[in-house]
Short mmCIF file of N, CA and C in Angstrom, two decimals:
data_model
loop_
_atom_site.label_atom_id
_atom_site.label_comp_id
_atom_site.label_asym_id
_atom_site.label_seq_id
_atom_site.Cartn_x
_atom_site.Cartn_y
_atom_site.Cartn_z
N MET A 10 -4.20 -11.72 -23.31
CA MET A 10 -4.15 -11.27 -21.93
C MET A 10 -5.56 -11.33 -21.34
N LYS A 11 -5.66 -11.83 -20.11
CA LYS A 11 -6.93 -11.91 -19.41
C LYS A 11 -6.76 -11.31 -18.02
N ILE A 12 -7.75 -10.53 -17.60
CA ILE A 12 -7.72 -9.89 -16.29
C ILE A 12 -8.91 -10.39 -15.48
N ILE A 13 -8.62 -10.87 -14.27
CA ILE A 13 -9.66 -11.34 -13.36
C ILE A 13 -9.60 -10.48 -12.10
N TYR A 14 -10.74 -9.89 -11.74
CA TYR A 14 -10.82 -9.06 -10.54
C TYR A 14 -11.36 -9.89 -9.38
N HIS A 15 -10.67 -9.85 -8.25
CA HIS A 15 -11.15 -10.51 -7.03
C HIS A 15 -12.50 -9.90 -6.67
N LYS A 16 -13.38 -10.70 -6.09
CA LYS A 16 -14.73 -10.22 -5.78
C LYS A 16 -14.72 -9.01 -4.84
N GLN A 17 -13.73 -8.92 -3.93
CA GLN A 17 -13.64 -7.76 -3.04
C GLN A 17 -13.26 -6.49 -3.82
N VAL A 18 -12.49 -6.65 -4.87
CA VAL A 18 -12.13 -5.50 -5.71
C VAL A 18 -13.36 -5.01 -6.46
N VAL A 19 -14.14 -5.92 -6.99
CA VAL A 19 -15.37 -5.56 -7.69
C VAL A 19 -16.32 -4.83 -6.73
N LYS A 20 -16.45 -5.36 -5.53
CA LYS A 20 -17.31 -4.73 -4.52
C LYS A 20 -16.81 -3.32 -4.20
N TYR A 21 -15.50 -3.18 -4.01
CA TYR A 21 -14.91 -1.88 -3.70
C TYR A 21 -15.19 -0.87 -4.81
N LEU A 22 -14.99 -1.27 -6.05
CA LEU A 22 -15.20 -0.35 -7.17
C LEU A 22 -16.67 0.04 -7.30
N ASN A 23 -17.57 -0.90 -7.06
CA ASN A 23 -19.00 -0.57 -7.08
C ASN A 23 -19.35 0.41 -5.97
N GLU A 24 -18.81 0.20 -4.79
CA GLU A 24 -19.07 1.11 -3.67
C GLU A 24 -18.40 2.46 -3.89
N LEU A 25 -17.28 2.47 -4.59
CA LEU A 25 -16.57 3.72 -4.85
C LEU A 25 -17.45 4.70 -5.62
N VAL A 26 -18.25 4.20 -6.54
CA VAL A 26 -19.16 5.07 -7.29
C VAL A 26 -20.06 5.83 -6.32
N ASP A 27 -20.66 5.11 -5.38
CA ASP A 27 -21.56 5.74 -4.41
C ASP A 27 -20.82 6.72 -3.51
N VAL A 28 -19.65 6.34 -3.04
CA VAL A 28 -18.86 7.22 -2.17
C VAL A 28 -18.50 8.52 -2.88
N LEU A 29 -18.03 8.41 -4.10
CA LEU A 29 -17.64 9.61 -4.85
C LEU A 29 -18.81 10.55 -5.07
N TYR A 30 -19.97 9.98 -5.34
CA TYR A 30 -21.16 10.80 -5.56
C TYR A 30 -21.71 11.36 -4.25
N GLU A 31 -21.87 10.50 -3.25
CA GLU A 31 -22.49 10.92 -1.99
C GLU A 31 -21.62 11.89 -1.20
N GLN A 32 -20.31 11.82 -1.36
CA GLN A 32 -19.42 12.75 -0.66
C GLN A 32 -19.06 13.96 -1.53
N ASP A 33 -19.82 14.15 -2.58
CA ASP A 33 -19.73 15.33 -3.45
C ASP A 33 -18.39 15.51 -4.16
N TYR A 34 -17.70 14.40 -4.43
CA TYR A 34 -16.53 14.50 -5.29
C TYR A 34 -16.98 14.77 -6.72
N PHE A 35 -18.19 14.26 -7.05
CA PHE A 35 -18.79 14.49 -8.35
C PHE A 35 -20.24 14.90 -8.15
N GLY A 36 -20.70 15.85 -8.94
CA GLY A 36 -22.08 16.33 -8.83
C GLY A 36 -23.09 15.42 -9.50
N PHE A 37 -22.62 14.57 -10.39
CA PHE A 37 -23.51 13.65 -11.10
C PHE A 37 -22.99 12.22 -10.91
N LYS A 38 -23.92 11.31 -10.68
CA LYS A 38 -23.52 9.92 -10.47
C LYS A 38 -22.83 9.37 -11.72
N GLU A 39 -23.26 9.81 -12.89
CA GLU A 39 -22.64 9.37 -14.14
C GLU A 39 -21.15 9.71 -14.16
N SER A 40 -20.78 10.85 -13.59
CA SER A 40 -19.37 11.23 -13.53
C SER A 40 -18.58 10.28 -12.63
N ALA A 41 -19.21 9.81 -11.56
CA ALA A 41 -18.55 8.84 -10.67
C ALA A 41 -18.36 7.51 -11.39
N TYR A 42 -19.36 7.11 -12.18
CA TYR A 42 -19.21 5.89 -12.99
C TYR A 42 -18.08 6.05 -14.00
N ASP A 43 -18.00 7.23 -14.62
CA ASP A 43 -16.93 7.49 -15.59
C ASP A 43 -15.55 7.39 -14.92
N TYR A 44 -15.46 7.86 -13.70
CA TYR A 44 -14.19 7.81 -12.97
C TYR A 44 -13.75 6.36 -12.74
N VAL A 45 -14.67 5.52 -12.29
CA VAL A 45 -14.36 4.11 -12.08
C VAL A 45 -14.05 3.42 -13.41
N ASP A 46 -14.79 3.79 -14.45
CA ASP A 46 -14.49 3.25 -15.79
C ASP A 46 -13.08 3.64 -16.22
N TRP A 47 -12.64 4.84 -15.87
CA TRP A 47 -11.27 5.26 -16.19
C TRP A 47 -10.26 4.32 -15.53
N ILE A 48 -10.49 3.98 -14.26
CA ILE A 48 -9.59 3.06 -13.55
C ILE A 48 -9.54 1.72 -14.28
N LEU A 49 -10.70 1.16 -14.60
CA LEU A 49 -10.75 -0.14 -15.27
C LEU A 49 -10.08 -0.09 -16.64
N ASP A 50 -10.31 0.99 -17.36
CA ASP A 50 -9.70 1.16 -18.68
C ASP A 50 -8.18 1.22 -18.58
N ARG A 51 -7.68 1.98 -17.62
CA ARG A 51 -6.23 2.11 -17.45
C ARG A 51 -5.60 0.79 -17.00
N VAL A 52 -6.31 0.04 -16.17
CA VAL A 52 -5.80 -1.28 -15.78
C VAL A 52 -5.63 -2.14 -17.02
N SER A 53 -6.66 -2.21 -17.85
CA SER A 53 -6.59 -3.09 -19.02
C SER A 53 -5.54 -2.63 -20.03
N LYS A 54 -5.31 -1.33 -20.13
CA LYS A 54 -4.33 -0.81 -21.08
C LYS A 54 -2.89 -0.90 -20.57
N ASN A 55 -2.70 -0.87 -19.26
CA ASN A 55 -1.35 -0.75 -18.70
C ASN A 55 -0.80 -1.97 -17.98
N ILE A 56 -1.65 -2.86 -17.55
CA ILE A 56 -1.16 -3.93 -16.68
C ILE A 56 -0.16 -4.85 -17.38
N GLY A 57 -0.30 -5.04 -18.65
CA GLY A 57 0.63 -5.91 -19.36
C GLY A 57 1.83 -5.20 -19.94
N THR A 58 1.84 -3.85 -19.86
CA THR A 58 2.91 -3.09 -20.50
C THR A 58 3.79 -2.32 -19.52
N MET A 59 3.21 -1.88 -18.41
CA MET A 59 3.99 -1.14 -17.42
C MET A 59 4.84 -2.10 -16.61
N PRO A 60 6.09 -1.74 -16.33
CA PRO A 60 6.90 -2.62 -15.48
C PRO A 60 6.36 -2.61 -14.04
N PRO A 61 5.99 -3.77 -13.52
CA PRO A 61 5.45 -3.81 -12.16
C PRO A 61 6.55 -3.73 -11.12
N LYS A 62 6.15 -3.32 -9.92
CA LYS A 62 7.04 -3.31 -8.77
C LYS A 62 6.57 -4.38 -7.80
N ALA A 63 7.49 -4.90 -7.01
CA ALA A 63 7.12 -5.86 -5.97
C ALA A 63 6.40 -5.12 -4.85
N ALA A 64 5.28 -5.67 -4.41
CA ALA A 64 4.51 -5.04 -3.35
C ALA A 64 5.20 -5.23 -2.01
N PRO A 65 5.18 -4.20 -1.15
CA PRO A 65 5.73 -4.35 0.20
C PRO A 65 4.97 -5.42 0.99
N GLU A 66 5.61 -5.92 2.01
CA GLU A 66 5.06 -6.99 2.85
C GLU A 66 3.67 -6.65 3.40
N TYR A 67 3.42 -5.38 3.67
CA TYR A 67 2.13 -4.94 4.21
C TYR A 67 0.96 -5.49 3.38
N PHE A 68 1.14 -5.58 2.08
CA PHE A 68 0.05 -5.97 1.19
C PHE A 68 -0.10 -7.47 1.02
N SER A 69 0.70 -8.26 1.73
CA SER A 69 0.60 -9.71 1.62
C SER A 69 -0.73 -10.24 2.14
N LYS A 70 -1.46 -9.43 2.89
CA LYS A 70 -2.78 -9.87 3.34
C LYS A 70 -3.77 -10.01 2.18
N TYR A 71 -3.42 -9.45 1.02
CA TYR A 71 -4.27 -9.57 -0.17
C TYR A 71 -3.81 -10.70 -1.09
N GLY A 72 -2.67 -11.28 -0.80
CA GLY A 72 -2.15 -12.38 -1.62
C GLY A 72 -0.64 -12.44 -1.50
N GLU A 73 -0.08 -13.57 -1.88
CA GLU A 73 1.37 -13.76 -1.80
C GLU A 73 2.04 -13.29 -3.08
N ASN A 74 3.26 -12.79 -2.92
CA ASN A 74 4.09 -12.39 -4.06
C ASN A 74 3.39 -11.42 -5.00
N LEU A 75 2.76 -10.41 -4.43
CA LEU A 75 2.04 -9.44 -5.25
C LEU A 75 2.99 -8.45 -5.91
N SER A 76 2.56 -8.00 -7.06
CA SER A 76 3.21 -6.90 -7.76
C SER A 76 2.19 -5.77 -7.84
N TYR A 77 2.65 -4.58 -8.21
CA TYR A 77 1.70 -3.50 -8.40
C TYR A 77 2.17 -2.54 -9.49
N ILE A 78 1.18 -1.84 -10.04
CA ILE A 78 1.45 -0.74 -10.97
C ILE A 78 0.75 0.50 -10.44
N ARG A 79 1.23 1.65 -10.91
CA ARG A 79 0.64 2.93 -10.52
C ARG A 79 -0.10 3.52 -11.71
N LEU A 80 -1.27 4.11 -11.43
CA LEU A 80 -2.06 4.79 -12.44
C LEU A 80 -2.30 6.21 -11.95
N LYS A 81 -1.64 7.16 -12.56
CA LYS A 81 -1.73 8.55 -12.10
C LYS A 81 -2.96 9.20 -12.72
N ARG A 82 -3.89 9.60 -11.88
CA ARG A 82 -5.12 10.23 -12.34
C ARG A 82 -4.92 11.73 -12.54
N ASN A 83 -4.26 12.36 -11.58
CA ASN A 83 -3.97 13.80 -11.66
C ASN A 83 -2.82 14.09 -10.70
N THR A 84 -2.54 15.36 -10.46
CA THR A 84 -1.40 15.70 -9.61
C THR A 84 -1.61 15.29 -8.16
N GLN A 85 -2.84 15.04 -7.76
CA GLN A 85 -3.13 14.72 -6.37
C GLN A 85 -3.44 13.25 -6.11
N THR A 86 -3.85 12.52 -7.13
CA THR A 86 -4.31 11.15 -6.92
C THR A 86 -3.63 10.15 -7.84
N THR A 87 -3.06 9.13 -7.23
CA THR A 87 -2.49 8.00 -7.95
C THR A 87 -3.15 6.73 -7.44
N TRP A 88 -3.58 5.88 -8.36
CA TRP A 88 -4.19 4.60 -8.01
C TRP A 88 -3.14 3.50 -8.10
N TYR A 89 -3.22 2.56 -7.18
CA TYR A 89 -2.29 1.44 -7.12
C TYR A 89 -3.08 0.15 -7.31
N VAL A 90 -2.62 -0.67 -8.23
CA VAL A 90 -3.30 -1.92 -8.58
C VAL A 90 -2.37 -3.07 -8.23
N PHE A 91 -2.79 -3.91 -7.29
CA PHE A 91 -1.99 -5.03 -6.80
C PHE A 91 -2.50 -6.32 -7.42
N PHE A 92 -1.57 -7.15 -7.89
CA PHE A 92 -1.98 -8.32 -8.65
C PHE A 92 -0.94 -9.43 -8.61
N ASN A 93 -1.39 -10.61 -9.01
CA ASN A 93 -0.52 -11.74 -9.32
C ASN A 93 -0.61 -11.97 -10.82
N GLN A 94 0.48 -12.42 -11.40
CA GLN A 94 0.49 -12.71 -12.83
C GLN A 94 0.93 -14.14 -13.07
N GLU A 95 0.18 -14.83 -13.90
CA GLU A 95 0.54 -16.17 -14.37
C GLU A 95 0.48 -16.13 -15.89
N ASN A 96 1.63 -16.01 -16.52
CA ASN A 96 1.72 -15.86 -17.97
C ASN A 96 0.90 -14.64 -18.40
N ASP A 97 -0.14 -14.83 -19.20
CA ASP A 97 -0.97 -13.71 -19.65
C ASP A 97 -2.23 -13.53 -18.82
N LEU A 98 -2.27 -14.11 -17.64
CA LEU A 98 -3.42 -14.01 -16.75
C LEU A 98 -3.05 -13.15 -15.55
N PHE A 99 -3.84 -12.10 -15.34
CA PHE A 99 -3.60 -11.17 -14.24
C PHE A 99 -4.76 -11.27 -13.24
N HIS A 100 -4.44 -11.56 -11.98
CA HIS A 100 -5.43 -11.62 -10.90
C HIS A 100 -5.31 -10.33 -10.10
N ILE A 101 -6.29 -9.45 -10.23
CA ILE A 101 -6.28 -8.19 -9.49
C ILE A 101 -6.78 -8.49 -8.08
N ARG A 102 -5.94 -8.24 -7.08
CA ARG A 102 -6.25 -8.59 -5.70
C ARG A 102 -6.68 -7.40 -4.85
N TYR A 103 -6.23 -6.19 -5.23
CA TYR A 103 -6.50 -5.02 -4.39
C TYR A 103 -6.25 -3.77 -5.22
N ILE A 104 -7.10 -2.77 -5.03
CA ILE A 104 -6.93 -1.46 -5.67
C ILE A 104 -7.17 -0.40 -4.60
N SER A 105 -6.30 0.60 -4.56
CA SER A 105 -6.48 1.72 -3.64
C SER A 105 -5.70 2.91 -4.18
N ASN A 106 -5.80 4.03 -3.47
CA ASN A 106 -5.09 5.22 -3.94
C ASN A 106 -4.13 5.76 -2.88
N ASN A 107 -3.35 6.73 -3.29
CA ASN A 107 -2.31 7.29 -2.42
C ASN A 107 -2.89 7.94 -1.17
N HIS A 108 -4.12 8.40 -1.20
CA HIS A 108 -4.72 9.03 -0.03
C HIS A 108 -4.93 8.02 1.10
N ILE A 109 -4.99 6.75 0.74
CA ILE A 109 -5.26 5.70 1.72
C ILE A 109 -4.02 4.89 2.07
N ILE A 110 -3.17 4.59 1.09
CA ILE A 110 -2.09 3.62 1.33
C ILE A 110 -0.68 4.16 1.13
N ALA A 111 -0.52 5.43 0.89
CA ALA A 111 0.82 5.97 0.58
C ALA A 111 1.85 5.64 1.67
N GLN A 112 1.45 5.62 2.91
CA GLN A 112 2.40 5.37 4.00
C GLN A 112 2.93 3.94 4.00
N TYR A 113 2.30 3.04 3.26
CA TYR A 113 2.73 1.64 3.23
C TYR A 113 3.60 1.30 2.02
N LEU A 114 3.76 2.25 1.12
CA LEU A 114 4.53 1.98 -0.11
C LEU A 114 5.98 2.40 0.03
#
């Protein structure tokens, strides 16, 4: 299995570290890095095993025929990973959480 992250996803995750730290979600920048590492770890552990769902039409701006999986962080936050799959190759096109995209799912 191989996972490829779209450059916009990589940019988003890098910026997420700064946002989480600067907006005081975490008191230490290392904790914000750990949080993003948790997302990446869960993607690699779950993307090939969790049954994906078809992404709603709203998300077609990130790619055609997208699927997604959910990664539950806690009772308040769930992350959604949108991707295309070609055999054992997963192209991650978009990542966001329920606080931002719940109304579109």
